[in-house]
PDB file of C-alpha atoms in Angstrom:
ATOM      1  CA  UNK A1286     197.016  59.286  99.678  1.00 54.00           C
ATOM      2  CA  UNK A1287     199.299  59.620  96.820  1.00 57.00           C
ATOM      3  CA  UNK A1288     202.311  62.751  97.461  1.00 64.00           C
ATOM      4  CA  UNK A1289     201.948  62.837  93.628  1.00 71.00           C
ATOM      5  CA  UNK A1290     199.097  65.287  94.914  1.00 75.00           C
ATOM      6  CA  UNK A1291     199.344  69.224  95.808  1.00 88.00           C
ATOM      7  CA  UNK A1292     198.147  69.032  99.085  1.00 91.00           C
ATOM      8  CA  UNK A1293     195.001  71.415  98.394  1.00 91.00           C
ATOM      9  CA  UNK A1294     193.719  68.280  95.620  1.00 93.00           C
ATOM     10  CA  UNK A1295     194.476  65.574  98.300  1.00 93.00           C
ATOM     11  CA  UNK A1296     192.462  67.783 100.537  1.00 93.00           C
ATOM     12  CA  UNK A1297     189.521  67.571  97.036  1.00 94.00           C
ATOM     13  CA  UNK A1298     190.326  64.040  96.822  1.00 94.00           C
ATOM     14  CA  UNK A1299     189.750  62.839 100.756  1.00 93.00           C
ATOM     15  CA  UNK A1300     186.210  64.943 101.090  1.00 94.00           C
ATOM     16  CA  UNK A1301     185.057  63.497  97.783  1.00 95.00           C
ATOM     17  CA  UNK A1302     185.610  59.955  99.284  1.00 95.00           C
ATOM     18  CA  UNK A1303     183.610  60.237 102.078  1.00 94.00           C
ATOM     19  CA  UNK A1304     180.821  60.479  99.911  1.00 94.00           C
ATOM     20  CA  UNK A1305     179.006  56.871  99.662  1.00 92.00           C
ATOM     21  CA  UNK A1306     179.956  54.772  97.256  1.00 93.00           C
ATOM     22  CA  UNK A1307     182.983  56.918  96.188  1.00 94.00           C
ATOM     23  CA  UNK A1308     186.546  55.336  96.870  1.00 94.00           C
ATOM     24  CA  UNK A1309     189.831  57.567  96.104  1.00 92.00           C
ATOM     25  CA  UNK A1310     190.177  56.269  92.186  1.00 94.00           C
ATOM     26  CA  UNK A1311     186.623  57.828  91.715  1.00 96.00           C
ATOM     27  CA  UNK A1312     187.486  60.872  94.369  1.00 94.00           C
ATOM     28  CA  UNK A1313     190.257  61.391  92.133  1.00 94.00           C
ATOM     29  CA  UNK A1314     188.174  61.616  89.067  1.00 95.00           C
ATOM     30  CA  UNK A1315     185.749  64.134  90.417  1.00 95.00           C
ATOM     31  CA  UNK A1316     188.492  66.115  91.466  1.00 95.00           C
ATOM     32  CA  UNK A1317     190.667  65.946  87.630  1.00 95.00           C
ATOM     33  CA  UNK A1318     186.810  67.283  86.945  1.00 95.00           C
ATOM     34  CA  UNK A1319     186.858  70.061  89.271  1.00 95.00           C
ATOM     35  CA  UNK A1320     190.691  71.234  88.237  1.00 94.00           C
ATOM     36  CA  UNK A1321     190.163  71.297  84.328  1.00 95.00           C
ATOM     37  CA  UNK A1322     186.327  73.460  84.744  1.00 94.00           C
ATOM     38  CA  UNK A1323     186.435  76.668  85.379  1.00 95.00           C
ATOM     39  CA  UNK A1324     186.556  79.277  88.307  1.00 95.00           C
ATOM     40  CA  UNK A1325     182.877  80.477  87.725  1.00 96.00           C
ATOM     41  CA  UNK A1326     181.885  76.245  88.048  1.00 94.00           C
ATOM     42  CA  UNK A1327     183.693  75.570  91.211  1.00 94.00           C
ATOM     43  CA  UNK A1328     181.898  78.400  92.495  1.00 95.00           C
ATOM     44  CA  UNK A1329     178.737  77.524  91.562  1.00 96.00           C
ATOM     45  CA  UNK A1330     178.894  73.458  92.859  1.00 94.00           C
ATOM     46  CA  UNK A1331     180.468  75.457  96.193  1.00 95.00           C
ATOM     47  CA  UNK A1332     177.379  77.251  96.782  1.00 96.00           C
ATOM     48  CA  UNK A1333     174.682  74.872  95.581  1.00 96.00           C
ATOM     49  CA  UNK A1334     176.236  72.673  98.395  1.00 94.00           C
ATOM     50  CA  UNK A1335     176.447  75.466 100.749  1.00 96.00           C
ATOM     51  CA  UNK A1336     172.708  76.600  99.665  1.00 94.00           C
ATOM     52  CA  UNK A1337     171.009  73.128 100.665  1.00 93.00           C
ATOM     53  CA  UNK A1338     172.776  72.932 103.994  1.00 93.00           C
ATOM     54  CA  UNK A1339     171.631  76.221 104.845  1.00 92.00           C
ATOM     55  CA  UNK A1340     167.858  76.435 103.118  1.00 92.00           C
ATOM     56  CA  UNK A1341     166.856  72.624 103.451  1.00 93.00           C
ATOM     57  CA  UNK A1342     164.597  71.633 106.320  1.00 94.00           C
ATOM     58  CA  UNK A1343     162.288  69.109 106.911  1.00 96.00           C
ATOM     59  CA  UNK A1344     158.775  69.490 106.523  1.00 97.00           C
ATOM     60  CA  UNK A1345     157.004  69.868 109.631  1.00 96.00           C
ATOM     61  CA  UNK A1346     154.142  67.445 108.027  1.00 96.00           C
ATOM     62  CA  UNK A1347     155.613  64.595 105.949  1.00 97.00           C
ATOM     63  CA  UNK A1348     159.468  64.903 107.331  1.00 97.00           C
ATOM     64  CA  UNK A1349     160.148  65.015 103.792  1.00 97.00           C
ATOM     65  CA  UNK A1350     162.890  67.931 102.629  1.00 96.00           C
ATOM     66  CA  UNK A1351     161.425  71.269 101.938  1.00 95.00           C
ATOM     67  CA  UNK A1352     162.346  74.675 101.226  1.00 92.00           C
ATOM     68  CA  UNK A1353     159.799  75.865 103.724  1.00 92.00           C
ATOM     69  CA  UNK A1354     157.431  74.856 106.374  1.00 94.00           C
ATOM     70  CA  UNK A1355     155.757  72.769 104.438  1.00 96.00           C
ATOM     71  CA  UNK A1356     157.086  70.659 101.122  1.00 96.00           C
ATOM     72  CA  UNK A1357     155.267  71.274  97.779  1.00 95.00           C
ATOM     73  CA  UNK A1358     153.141  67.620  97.858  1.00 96.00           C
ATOM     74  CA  UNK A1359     151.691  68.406 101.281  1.00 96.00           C
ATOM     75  CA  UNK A1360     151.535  72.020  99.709  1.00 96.00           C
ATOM     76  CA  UNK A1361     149.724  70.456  96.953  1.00 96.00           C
ATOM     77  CA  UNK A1362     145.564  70.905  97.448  1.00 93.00           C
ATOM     78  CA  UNK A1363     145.269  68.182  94.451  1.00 96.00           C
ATOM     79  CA  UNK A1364     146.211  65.436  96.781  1.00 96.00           C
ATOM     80  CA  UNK A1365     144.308  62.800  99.030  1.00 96.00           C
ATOM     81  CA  UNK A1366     145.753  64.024 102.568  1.00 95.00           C
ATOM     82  CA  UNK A1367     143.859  60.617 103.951  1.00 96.00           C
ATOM     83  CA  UNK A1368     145.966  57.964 101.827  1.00 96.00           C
ATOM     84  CA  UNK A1369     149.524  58.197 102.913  1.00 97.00           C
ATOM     85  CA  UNK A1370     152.760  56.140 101.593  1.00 96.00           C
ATOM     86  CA  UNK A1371     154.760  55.501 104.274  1.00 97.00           C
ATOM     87  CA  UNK A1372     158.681  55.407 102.929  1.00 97.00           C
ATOM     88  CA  UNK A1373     162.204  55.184 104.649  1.00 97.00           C
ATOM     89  CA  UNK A1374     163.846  58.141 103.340  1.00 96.00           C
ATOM     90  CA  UNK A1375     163.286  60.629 101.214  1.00 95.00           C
ATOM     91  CA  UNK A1376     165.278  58.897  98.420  1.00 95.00           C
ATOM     92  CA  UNK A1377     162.392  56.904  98.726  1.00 95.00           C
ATOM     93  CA  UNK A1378     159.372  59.565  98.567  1.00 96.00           C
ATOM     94  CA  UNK A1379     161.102  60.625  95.277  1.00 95.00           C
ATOM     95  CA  UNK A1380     161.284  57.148  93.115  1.00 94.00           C
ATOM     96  CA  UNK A1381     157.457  56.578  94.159  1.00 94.00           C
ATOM     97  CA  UNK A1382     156.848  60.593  92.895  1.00 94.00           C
ATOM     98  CA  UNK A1383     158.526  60.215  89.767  1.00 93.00           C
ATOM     99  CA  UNK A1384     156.026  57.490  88.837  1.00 88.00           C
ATOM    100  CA  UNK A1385     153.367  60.011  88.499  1.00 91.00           C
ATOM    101  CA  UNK A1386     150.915  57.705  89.625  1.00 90.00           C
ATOM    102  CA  UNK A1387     150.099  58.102  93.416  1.00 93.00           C
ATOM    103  CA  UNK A1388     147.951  60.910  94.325  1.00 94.00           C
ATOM    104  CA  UNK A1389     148.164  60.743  97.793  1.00 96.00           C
ATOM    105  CA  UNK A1390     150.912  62.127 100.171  1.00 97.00           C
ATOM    106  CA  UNK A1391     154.219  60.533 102.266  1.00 97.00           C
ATOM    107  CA  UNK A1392     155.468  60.364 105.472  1.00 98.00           C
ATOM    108  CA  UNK A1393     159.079  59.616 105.676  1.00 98.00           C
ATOM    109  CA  UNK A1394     160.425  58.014 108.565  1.00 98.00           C
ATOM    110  CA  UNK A1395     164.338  58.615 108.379  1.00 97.00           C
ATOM    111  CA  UNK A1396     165.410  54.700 108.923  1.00 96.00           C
ATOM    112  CA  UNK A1397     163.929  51.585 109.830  1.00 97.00           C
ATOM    113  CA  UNK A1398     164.594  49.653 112.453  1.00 96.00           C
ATOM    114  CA  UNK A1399     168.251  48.466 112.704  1.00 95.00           C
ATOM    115  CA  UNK A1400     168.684  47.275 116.579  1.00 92.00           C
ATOM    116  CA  UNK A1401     172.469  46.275 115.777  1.00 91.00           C
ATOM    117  CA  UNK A1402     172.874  49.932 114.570  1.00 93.00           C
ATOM    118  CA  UNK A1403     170.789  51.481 117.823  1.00 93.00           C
ATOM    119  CA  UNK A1404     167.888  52.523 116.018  1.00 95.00           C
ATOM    120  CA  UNK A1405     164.646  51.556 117.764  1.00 95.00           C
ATOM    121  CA  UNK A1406     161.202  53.146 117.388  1.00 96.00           C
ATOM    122  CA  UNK A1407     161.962  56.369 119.090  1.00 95.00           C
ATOM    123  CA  UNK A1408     165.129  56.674 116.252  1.00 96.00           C
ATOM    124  CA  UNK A1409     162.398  56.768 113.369  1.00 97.00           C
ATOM    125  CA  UNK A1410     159.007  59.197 113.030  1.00 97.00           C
ATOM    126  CA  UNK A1411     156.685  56.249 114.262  1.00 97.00           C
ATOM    127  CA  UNK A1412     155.429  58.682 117.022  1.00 96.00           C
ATOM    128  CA  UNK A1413     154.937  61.765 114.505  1.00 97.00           C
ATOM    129  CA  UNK A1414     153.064  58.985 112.066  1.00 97.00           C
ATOM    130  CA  UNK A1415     150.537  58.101 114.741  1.00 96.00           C
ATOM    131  CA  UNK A1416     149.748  61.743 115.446  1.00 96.00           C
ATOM    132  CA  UNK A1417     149.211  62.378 112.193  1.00 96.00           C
ATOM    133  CA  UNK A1418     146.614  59.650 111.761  1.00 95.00           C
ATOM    134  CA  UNK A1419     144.982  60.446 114.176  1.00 93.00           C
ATOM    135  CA  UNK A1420     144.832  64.330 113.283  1.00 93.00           C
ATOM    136  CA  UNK A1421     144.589  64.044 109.916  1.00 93.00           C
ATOM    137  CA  UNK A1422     141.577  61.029 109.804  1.00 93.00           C
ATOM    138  CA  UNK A1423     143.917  58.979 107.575  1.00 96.00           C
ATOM    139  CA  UNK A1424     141.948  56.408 106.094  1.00 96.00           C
ATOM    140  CA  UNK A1425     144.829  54.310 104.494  1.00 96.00           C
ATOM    141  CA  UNK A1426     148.400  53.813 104.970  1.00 96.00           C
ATOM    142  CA  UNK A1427     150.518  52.129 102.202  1.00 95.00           C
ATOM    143  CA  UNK A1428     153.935  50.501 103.319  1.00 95.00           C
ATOM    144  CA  UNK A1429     156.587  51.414 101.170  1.00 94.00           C
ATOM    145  CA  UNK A1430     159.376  50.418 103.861  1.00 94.00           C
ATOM    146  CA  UNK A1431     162.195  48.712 101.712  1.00 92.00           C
ATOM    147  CA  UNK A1432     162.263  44.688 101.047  1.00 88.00           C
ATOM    148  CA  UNK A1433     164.723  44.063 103.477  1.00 90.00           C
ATOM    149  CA  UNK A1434     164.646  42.224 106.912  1.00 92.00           C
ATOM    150  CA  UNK A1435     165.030  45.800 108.630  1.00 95.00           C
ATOM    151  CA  UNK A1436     162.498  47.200 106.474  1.00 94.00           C
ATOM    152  CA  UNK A1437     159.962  43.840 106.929  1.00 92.00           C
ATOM    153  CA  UNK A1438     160.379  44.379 111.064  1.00 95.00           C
ATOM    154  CA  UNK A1439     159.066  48.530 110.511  1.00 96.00           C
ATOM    155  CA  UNK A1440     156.583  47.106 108.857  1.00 94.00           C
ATOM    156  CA  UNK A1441     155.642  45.237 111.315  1.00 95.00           C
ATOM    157  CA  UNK A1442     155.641  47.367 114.026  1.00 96.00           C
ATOM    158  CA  UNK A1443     153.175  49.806 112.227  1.00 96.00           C
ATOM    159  CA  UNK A1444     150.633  46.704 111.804  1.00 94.00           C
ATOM    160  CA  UNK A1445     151.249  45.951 115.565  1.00 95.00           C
ATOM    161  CA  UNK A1446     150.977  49.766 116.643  1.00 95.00           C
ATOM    162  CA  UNK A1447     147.528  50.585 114.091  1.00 94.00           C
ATOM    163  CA  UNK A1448     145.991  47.230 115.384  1.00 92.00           C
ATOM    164  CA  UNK A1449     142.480  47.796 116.507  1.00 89.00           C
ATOM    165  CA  UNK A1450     142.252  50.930 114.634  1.00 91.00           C
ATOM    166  CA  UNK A1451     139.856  51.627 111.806  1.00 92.00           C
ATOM    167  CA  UNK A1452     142.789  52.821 109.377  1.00 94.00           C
ATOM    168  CA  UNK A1453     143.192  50.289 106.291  1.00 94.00           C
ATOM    169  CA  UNK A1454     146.906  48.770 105.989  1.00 94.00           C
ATOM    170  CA  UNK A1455     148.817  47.659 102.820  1.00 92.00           C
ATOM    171  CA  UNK A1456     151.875  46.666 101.916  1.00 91.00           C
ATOM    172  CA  UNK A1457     153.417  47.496  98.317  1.00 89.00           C
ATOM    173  CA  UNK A1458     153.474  44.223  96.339  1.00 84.00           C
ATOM    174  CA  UNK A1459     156.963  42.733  96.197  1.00 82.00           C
ATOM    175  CA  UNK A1460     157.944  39.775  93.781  1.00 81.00           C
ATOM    176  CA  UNK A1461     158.536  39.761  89.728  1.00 80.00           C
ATOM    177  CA  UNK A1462     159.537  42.944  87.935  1.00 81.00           C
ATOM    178  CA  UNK A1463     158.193  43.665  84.776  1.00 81.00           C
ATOM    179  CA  UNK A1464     159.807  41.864  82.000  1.00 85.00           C
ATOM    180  CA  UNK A1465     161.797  39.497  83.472  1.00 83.00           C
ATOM    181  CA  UNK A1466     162.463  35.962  83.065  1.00 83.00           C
ATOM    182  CA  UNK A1467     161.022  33.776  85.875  1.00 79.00           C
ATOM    183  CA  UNK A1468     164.120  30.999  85.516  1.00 82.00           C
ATOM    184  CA  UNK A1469     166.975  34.047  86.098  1.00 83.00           C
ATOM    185  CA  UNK A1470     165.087  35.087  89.354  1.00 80.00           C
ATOM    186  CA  UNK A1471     165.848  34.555  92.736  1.00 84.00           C
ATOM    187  CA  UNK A1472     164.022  32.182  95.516  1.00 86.00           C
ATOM    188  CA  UNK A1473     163.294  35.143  97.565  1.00 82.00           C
ATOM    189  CA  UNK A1474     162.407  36.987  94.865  1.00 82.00           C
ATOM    190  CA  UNK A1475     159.793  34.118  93.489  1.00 83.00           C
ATOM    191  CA  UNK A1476     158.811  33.334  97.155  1.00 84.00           C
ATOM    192  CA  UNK A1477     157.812  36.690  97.976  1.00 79.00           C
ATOM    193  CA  UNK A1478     155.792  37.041  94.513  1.00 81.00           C
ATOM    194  CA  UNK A1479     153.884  33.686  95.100  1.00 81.00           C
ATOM    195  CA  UNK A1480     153.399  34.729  99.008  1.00 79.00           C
ATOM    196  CA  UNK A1481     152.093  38.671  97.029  1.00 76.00           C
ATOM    197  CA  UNK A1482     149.703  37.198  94.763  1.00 77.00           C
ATOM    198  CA  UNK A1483     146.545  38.890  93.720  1.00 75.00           C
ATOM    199  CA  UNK A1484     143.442  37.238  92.013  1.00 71.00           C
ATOM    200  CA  UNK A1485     143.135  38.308  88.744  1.00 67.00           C
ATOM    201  CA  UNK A1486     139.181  39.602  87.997  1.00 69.00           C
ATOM    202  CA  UNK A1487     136.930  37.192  85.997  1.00 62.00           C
ATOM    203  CA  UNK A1488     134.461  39.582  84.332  1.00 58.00           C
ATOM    204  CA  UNK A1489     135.200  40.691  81.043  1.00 55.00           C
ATOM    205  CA  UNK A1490     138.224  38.236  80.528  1.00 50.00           C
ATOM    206  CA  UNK A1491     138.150  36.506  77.424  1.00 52.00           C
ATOM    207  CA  UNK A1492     140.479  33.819  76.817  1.00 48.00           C
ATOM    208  CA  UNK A1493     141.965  33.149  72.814  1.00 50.00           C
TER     209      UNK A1493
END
C-alpha cells in the first residue's frame, strides 16, 4: 500500500479489495468516490451494509435470502410449489427471476460440489432438497446447477439420489445463445448444443 495514503483511506482502500474482483487500483477508485460524496452518503452505504448483515437470513424453505421466515417467491401463492429450479446460489435464483418467465419456485443449494475445495454433499442443501420433495409432492425438478465440471457432478448426484423416484428430472438446455454466430463459438459450446438438441414439432410448420 502506497504511504501517499492517510492511513484511515489505506484502511478504505484494503477492505474495498477484499471484495471479489476488486484489486487496489479499483479499491482506490471506490474510495476517491467515497472521499469527494458527502457525510450524509457515507452514512447511508455504512448502514445499508450494516442493515443486510443484521436483517438478511435465509429462508427456511428455498435457502434463498429473505427478510423473514420465508422469502417473497415461496411467499408468493401465484406460484407452482411442485416445479422447483434447483440453482447454486442465490446470484443464481435472481438471473432466472428476472426473466419473468418461470412460475415455479427455487431451492438454492449454496455451492456445488468442489472435492479439491472440501465441499461434499453434506457442504450443499442436498439433504434439505430431498425433504422437501418429499414434503412438498414435488412433481418436477429443473437443474439450473452452472455449466461447469463442478456444477455437471451436482447434477449428477441429484439424478443418482432421485433415481427410482416418481419426480420428473431436467436439465436447463446448454449450447448456442441467441444471436450468435455458429463459426465464433466454442467446441464445448457446439458439443454441448448438438449433445442438448430438441426435435423441432412438425404440425403446423410450413416451409417457404
Amino acid at each position: 500500500m502506497s504511504k501517499a495514503h492517510a492511513l484511515p483511506v489505506e484502511n478504505l482502500i484494503r477492505e474495498f479489495s477484499r471484495f471479489p474482483g476488486v484489486g487496489e487500483k479499483s479499491a482506490a477508485r471506490l474510495a476517491a468516490f467515497i472521499l469527494k460524496g458527502s457525510a450524509a452518503d457515507a452514512r447511508r452505504l455504512a448502514e445499508a451494509i450494516i442493515e443486510v448483515k443484521e436483517k438478511i437470513t435465509f429462508c427456511r424453505s428455498c435457502f434463498n435470502l429473505a427478510e423473514e421466515d420465508l422469502c417473497r417467491i415461496c411467499r408468493d401463492g401465484t406460484r407452482d410449489a411442485q416445479v422447483v429450479c434447483v440453482v447454486e446460489e442465490p446470484e443464481g435464483l435472481v438471473a432466472i427471476e428476472e426473466c419473468g418467465t418461470f412460475p415455479g419456485v427455487f431451492h438454492v443449494l449454496h455451492g456445488a460440489l468442489a472435492p479439491l475445495e472440501g465441499i461434499g454433499p453434506d457442504q450443499l442443501k442436498l439433504r434439505e432438497l430431498m425433504d422437501r420433495i418429499e414434503r412438498e409432492q414435488v412433481r418436477e425438478i429443473i437443474i439450473a446447477t452452472n455449466p461447469t465440471v463442478n456444477g455437471d457432478s451436482t447434477a449428477l448426484l441429484i439424478c443418482r439420489m432421485l433415481e427410482g423416484s416418481k419426480v420428473g428430472i431436467t436439465r436447463i438446455a446448454l449450447g448456442v445463445p441467441m444471436g450468435s454466430d455458429l463459426k465464433y463459438l466454442d467446441k464445448m459450446t457446439l458439443a454441448k448444443s448438438i449433445e442438448y438438441r430438441r426435435e423441432i414439432p412438425k404440425a403446423g410448420v410450413s416451409v417457404p
